[in-house]
Coordinates of N, CA, C and O in Angstrom, one line a residue:
V191 N -20.0 -18.3 4.2 CA -20.4 -17.1 3.5 C -19.9 -15.9 4.2 O -19.4 -15.0 3.6
D192 N -20.0 -15.9 5.5 CA -19.5 -14.7 6.3 C -18.0 -14.5 6.1 O -17.5 -13.3 5.9
A193 N -17.2 -15.6 6.1 CA -15.8 -15.4 5.9 C -15.4 -14.8 4.5 O -14.5 -14.0 4.4
F194 N -16.2 -15.3 3.5 CA -15.9 -14.7 2.2 C -16.3 -13.3 2.1 O -15.6 -12.5 1.5
S195 N -17.4 -12.9 2.6 CA -17.9 -11.5 2.5 C -17.2 -10.6 3.4 O -17.3 -9.4 3.2
Q196 N -16.5 -11.1 4.4 CA -15.9 -10.2 5.4 C -14.4 -10.2 5.4 O -13.7 -9.6 6.2
T197 N -13.8 -11.0 4.4 CA -12.4 -11.1 4.3 C -11.9 -10.3 3.1 O -12.4 -10.4 2.0
D198 N -10.8 -9.5 3.3 CA -10.2 -8.7 2.3 C -9.1 -9.5 1.6 O -8.1 -9.8 2.2
F199 N -9.4 -10.0 0.4 CA -8.4 -10.8 -0.4 C -7.5 -10.0 -1.3 O -6.8 -10.6 -2.1
R200 N -7.7 -8.7 -1.3 CA -6.9 -7.9 -2.3 C -5.4 -8.1 -2.3 O -4.9 -8.3 -3.4
Q201 N -4.8 -8.3 -1.2 CA -3.4 -8.5 -1.2 C -3.0 -9.9 -1.8 O -2.0 -10.0 -2.4
D202 N -3.8 -10.8 -1.5 CA -3.6 -12.2 -2.1 C -3.7 -12.2 -3.6 O -3.0 -13.0 -4.3
L203 N -4.5 -11.3 -4.2 CA -4.7 -11.3 -5.6 C -3.4 -10.9 -6.3 O -3.2 -11.2 -7.5
K204 N -2.5 -10.2 -5.7 CA -1.3 -9.8 -6.3 C -0.4 -11.0 -6.7 O 0.5 -10.8 -7.5
F205 N -0.6 -12.1 -6.1 CA 0.2 -13.3 -6.4 C -0.4 -14.1 -7.5 O 0.3 -15.1 -7.9
V206 N -1.5 -13.7 -8.1 CA -2.0 -14.5 -9.2 C -1.2 -14.1 -10.5 O -1.0 -12.9 -10.8
R207 N -0.7 -15.1 -11.1 CA 0.2 -14.9 -12.3 C -0.3 -15.6 -13.6 O 0.2 -15.3 -14.6
C208 N -1.3 -16.3 -13.5 CA -1.9 -17.0 -14.6 C -2.9 -16.1 -15.3 O -3.4 -15.2 -14.7
P209 N -3.2 -16.3 -16.6 CA -4.2 -15.6 -17.3 C -5.5 -15.6 -16.6 O -5.9 -16.7 -16.2
T210 N -6.1 -14.5 -16.4 CA -7.3 -14.4 -15.5 C -8.4 -13.7 -16.3 O -8.2 -12.6 -16.8
L211 N -9.6 -14.2 -16.3 CA -10.7 -13.6 -17.0 C -11.8 -13.2 -15.9 O -12.2 -14.1 -15.2
V212 N -12.2 -12.0 -15.9 CA -13.2 -11.5 -15.0 C -14.4 -11.1 -15.9 O -14.2 -10.2 -16.8
I213 N -15.5 -11.7 -15.7 CA -16.7 -11.3 -16.5 C -17.7 -10.7 -15.5 O -18.0 -11.3 -14.5
H214 N -18.1 -9.5 -15.8 CA -18.9 -8.7 -14.8 C -20.0 -7.9 -15.4 O -19.7 -7.2 -16.4
G215 N -21.1 -7.9 -14.9 CA -22.2 -7.1 -15.3 C -22.2 -5.7 -14.7 O -21.9 -5.6 -13.5
T216 N -22.4 -4.7 -15.5 CA -22.3 -3.3 -15.0 C -23.5 -2.9 -14.1 O -23.4 -1.9 -13.4
S217 N -24.5 -3.7 -14.1 CA -25.7 -3.4 -13.2 C -25.8 -4.4 -12.1 O -26.9 -4.5 -11.5
D218 N -24.7 -5.0 -11.7 CA -24.7 -6.0 -10.6 C -25.0 -5.2 -9.3 O -24.1 -4.4 -9.0
Q219 N -26.0 -5.5 -8.6 CA -26.3 -4.8 -7.3 C -25.8 -5.6 -6.2 O -25.6 -5.1 -5.1
V220 N -25.4 -6.9 -6.4 CA -24.9 -7.7 -5.3 C -23.4 -7.4 -5.1 O -22.9 -7.2 -4.0
V221 N -22.7 -7.4 -6.2 CA -21.2 -7.1 -6.2 C -21.1 -6.0 -7.2 O -20.8 -6.3 -8.4
P222 N -21.2 -4.7 -6.8 CA -21.1 -3.6 -7.7 C -19.9 -3.6 -8.6 O -18.8 -3.7 -8.1
Y223 N -20.1 -3.4 -9.9 CA -19.0 -3.3 -10.9 C -18.0 -2.3 -10.6 O -16.8 -2.5 -10.6
D224 N -18.4 -1.1 -10.2 CA -17.5 0.0 -10.0 C -16.6 -0.3 -8.8 O -15.4 0.2 -8.8
A225 N -17.1 -1.0 -7.8 CA -16.3 -1.3 -6.6 C -15.4 -2.6 -6.8 O -14.5 -2.8 -6.0
T226 N -15.7 -3.4 -7.8 CA -15.0 -4.7 -7.9 C -14.4 -4.9 -9.3 O -13.2 -5.0 -9.5
G227 N -15.3 -5.0 -10.3 CA -14.9 -5.4 -11.6 C -13.9 -4.5 -12.3 O -12.9 -5.0 -12.8
Q228 N -14.1 -3.2 -12.1 CA -13.2 -2.3 -12.7 C -11.8 -2.3 -12.0 O -10.8 -2.0 -12.6
K229 N -11.8 -2.6 -10.7 CA -10.6 -2.5 -9.9 C -9.7 -3.8 -9.9 O -8.6 -3.7 -9.4
V230 N -10.2 -4.9 -10.4 CA -9.5 -6.1 -10.4 C -8.1 -6.0 -11.0 O -7.1 -6.6 -10.6
R231 N -8.0 -5.2 -12.1 CA -6.7 -5.1 -12.8 C -5.7 -4.4 -11.9 O -4.5 -4.5 -12.2
D232 N -6.1 -3.7 -10.9 CA -5.2 -3.0 -10.0 C -4.5 -4.1 -9.1 O -3.4 -3.8 -8.6
F233 N -5.1 -5.3 -9.0 CA -4.5 -6.3 -8.2 C -4.0 -7.6 -8.9 O -3.2 -8.3 -8.4
V234 N -4.6 -7.8 -10.1 CA -4.2 -9.0 -10.9 C -3.7 -8.5 -12.2 O -4.4 -8.1 -13.1
S235 N -2.4 -8.5 -12.3 CA -1.7 -7.9 -13.5 C -2.1 -8.7 -14.8 O -2.0 -8.1 -15.9
T236 N -2.5 -9.9 -14.7 CA -2.8 -10.7 -15.9 C -4.3 -10.7 -16.2 O -4.7 -11.4 -17.1
A237 N -5.1 -9.9 -15.5 CA -6.5 -9.9 -15.7 C -7.0 -9.3 -17.0 O -6.5 -8.2 -17.4
R238 N -8.0 -9.9 -17.6 CA -8.8 -9.4 -18.7 C -10.2 -9.2 -18.1 O -10.7 -10.1 -17.5
V239 N -10.8 -8.1 -18.3 CA -12.1 -7.8 -17.8 C -13.1 -7.7 -19.0 O -12.9 -6.9 -19.9
F240 N -14.1 -8.6 -18.9 CA -15.1 -8.5 -19.9 C -16.4 -8.0 -19.3 O -16.9 -8.6 -18.4
E241 N -16.8 -6.8 -19.7 CA -17.9 -6.1 -19.1 C -19.1 -6.3 -19.9 O -19.2 -6.1 -21.1
I242 N -20.2 -6.7 -19.2 CA -21.5 -6.9 -19.9 C -22.4 -5.7 -19.5 O -22.8 -5.7 -18.3
K243 N -22.5 -4.8 -20.4 CA -23.3 -3.6 -20.1 C -24.7 -3.9 -19.8 O -25.4 -4.6 -20.5
G244 N -25.1 -3.4 -18.6 CA -26.5 -3.7 -18.1 C -26.7 -5.0 -17.5 O -27.8 -5.3 -17.0
G245 N -25.7 -5.9 -17.5 CA -25.8 -7.2 -16.9 C -25.9 -7.1 -15.4 O -25.3 -6.3 -14.8
S246 N -26.6 -8.1 -14.8 CA -26.8 -8.1 -13.4 C -25.9 -9.2 -12.8 O -25.0 -9.7 -13.4
H247 N -26.2 -9.6 -11.6 CA -25.4 -10.6 -10.9 C -25.6 -12.0 -11.5 O -24.6 -12.8 -11.4
G248 N -26.7 -12.3 -12.1 CA -27.0 -13.7 -12.6 C -26.7 -13.8 -14.0 O -27.5 -14.2 -14.8
L249 N -25.5 -13.6 -14.4 CA -25.1 -13.6 -15.9 C -25.3 -14.9 -16.5 O -25.6 -15.0 -17.7
L250 N -25.1 -16.0 -15.8 CA -25.3 -17.3 -16.4 C -26.7 -17.5 -16.8 O -27.0 -18.2 -17.8
A251 N -27.6 -16.9 -16.1 CA -29.1 -17.1 -16.4 C -29.5 -16.1 -17.5 O -30.3 -16.4 -18.4
T252 N -28.9 -14.9 -17.5 CA -29.3 -13.8 -18.4 C -28.5 -13.7 -19.7 O -29.0 -13.3 -20.7
H253 N -27.2 -14.2 -19.7 CA -26.4 -14.0 -20.9 C -25.6 -15.3 -21.1 O -24.3 -15.3 -21.3
P254 N -26.2 -16.5 -21.2 CA -25.5 -17.7 -21.3 C -24.7 -17.8 -22.6 O -23.5 -18.4 -22.6
L255 N -25.2 -17.3 -23.7 CA -24.5 -17.4 -25.0 C -23.2 -16.5 -25.0 O -22.2 -16.9 -25.5
V256 N -23.4 -15.3 -24.4 CA -22.2 -14.4 -24.4 C -21.1 -15.1 -23.5 O -20.0 -15.1 -23.9
L257 N -21.5 -15.6 -22.4 CA -20.5 -16.2 -21.5 C -19.8 -17.4 -22.2 O -18.6 -17.5 -22.1
A258 N -20.6 -18.2 -22.8 CA -20.0 -19.4 -23.5 C -19.0 -18.9 -24.6 O -17.9 -19.5 -24.7
D259 N -19.4 -17.9 -25.3 CA -18.5 -17.4 -26.4 C -17.2 -16.8 -25.8 O -16.1 -17.1 -26.3
V260 N -17.3 -16.0 -24.8 CA -16.2 -15.3 -24.2 C -15.3 -16.4 -23.6 O -14.0 -16.3 -23.7
L261 N -15.8 -17.3 -22.8 CA -15.0 -18.3 -22.1 C -14.3 -19.2 -23.2 O -13.1 -19.5 -23.0
G262 N -15.0 -19.6 -24.2 CA -14.4 -20.4 -25.3 C -13.2 -19.7 -25.9 O -12.1 -20.3 -26.1
K263 N -13.4 -18.4 -26.2 CA -12.3 -17.7 -26.8 C -11.1 -17.5 -25.8 O -9.9 -17.6 -26.2
F264 N -11.4 -17.3 -24.6 CA -10.4 -17.1 -23.6 C -9.6 -18.4 -23.4 O -8.4 -18.4 -23.3
V265 N -10.3 -19.5 -23.3 CA -9.6 -20.8 -23.1 C -8.7 -21.1 -24.2 O -7.6 -21.6 -24.0
K266 N -9.2 -20.9 -25.4 CA -8.3 -21.1 -26.6 C -7.1 -20.2 -26.7 O -6.1 -20.7 -27.1
N267 N -7.3 -19.0 -26.4 CA -6.2 -18.0 -26.5 C -6.5 -16.8 -25.5 O -7.2 -15.9 -25.9
P268 N -5.9 -16.9 -24.3 CA -6.1 -15.8 -23.3 C -5.8 -14.4 -23.9 O -6.4 -13.4 -23.4
D269 N -5.0 -14.3 -24.8 CA -4.6 -13.0 -25.4 C -5.6 -12.5 -26.5 O -5.4 -11.5 -27.0
S270 N -6.6 -13.4 -26.8 CA -7.5 -13.0 -27.9 C -8.5 -11.9 -27.5 O -9.1 -11.3 -28.3
L271 N -8.7 -11.7 -26.2 CA -9.6 -10.6 -25.8 C -8.8 -9.4 -25.4 O -7.7 -9.4 -24.8
P272 N -9.3 -8.2 -25.8 CA -8.6 -7.0 -25.4 C -8.7 -6.8 -23.9 O -9.4 -7.5 -23.2
E273 N -8.0 -5.8 -23.4 CA -7.9 -5.5 -22.0 C -9.3 -5.3 -21.4 O -9.7 -5.8 -20.4
L274 N -10.2 -4.6 -22.1 CA -11.5 -4.3 -21.7 C -12.5 -4.5 -22.9 O -12.3 -3.8 -23.9
T275 N -13.4 -5.4 -22.8 CA -14.3 -5.7 -23.9 C -15.7 -5.5 -23.4 O -16.0 -5.8 -22.2
K276 N -16.6 -5.0 -24.2 CA -18.0 -4.7 -23.7 C -18.9 -5.5 -24.6 O -18.7 -5.6 -25.8
A277 N -20.0 -5.9 -24.0 CA -21.1 -6.6 -24.7 C -22.4 -6.1 -24.2 O -22.4 -5.6 -23.0
T278 N -23.4 -6.1 -24.9 CA -24.7 -5.7 -24.5 C -25.7 -6.8 -24.4 O -25.4 -7.8 -25.0

């Protein structure tokens, strides 16, 4: 856990070339959205960011149907989601 939380992977992210989906809650206190979710596109050119307005760190527990829907759409067609999509 220490290695993950103390290692800066940003330069490695520039090598990601496959379609990438980032699902992030805007109220995440563990991994703040403003510091991470919004910035992922600066490092991963293929990233699609799906923002869950008001969502916290435990999205699987709080928004399982939204996650299932978004993941299903992305797996079927990575281009089906706009660059930034919002859900409540």
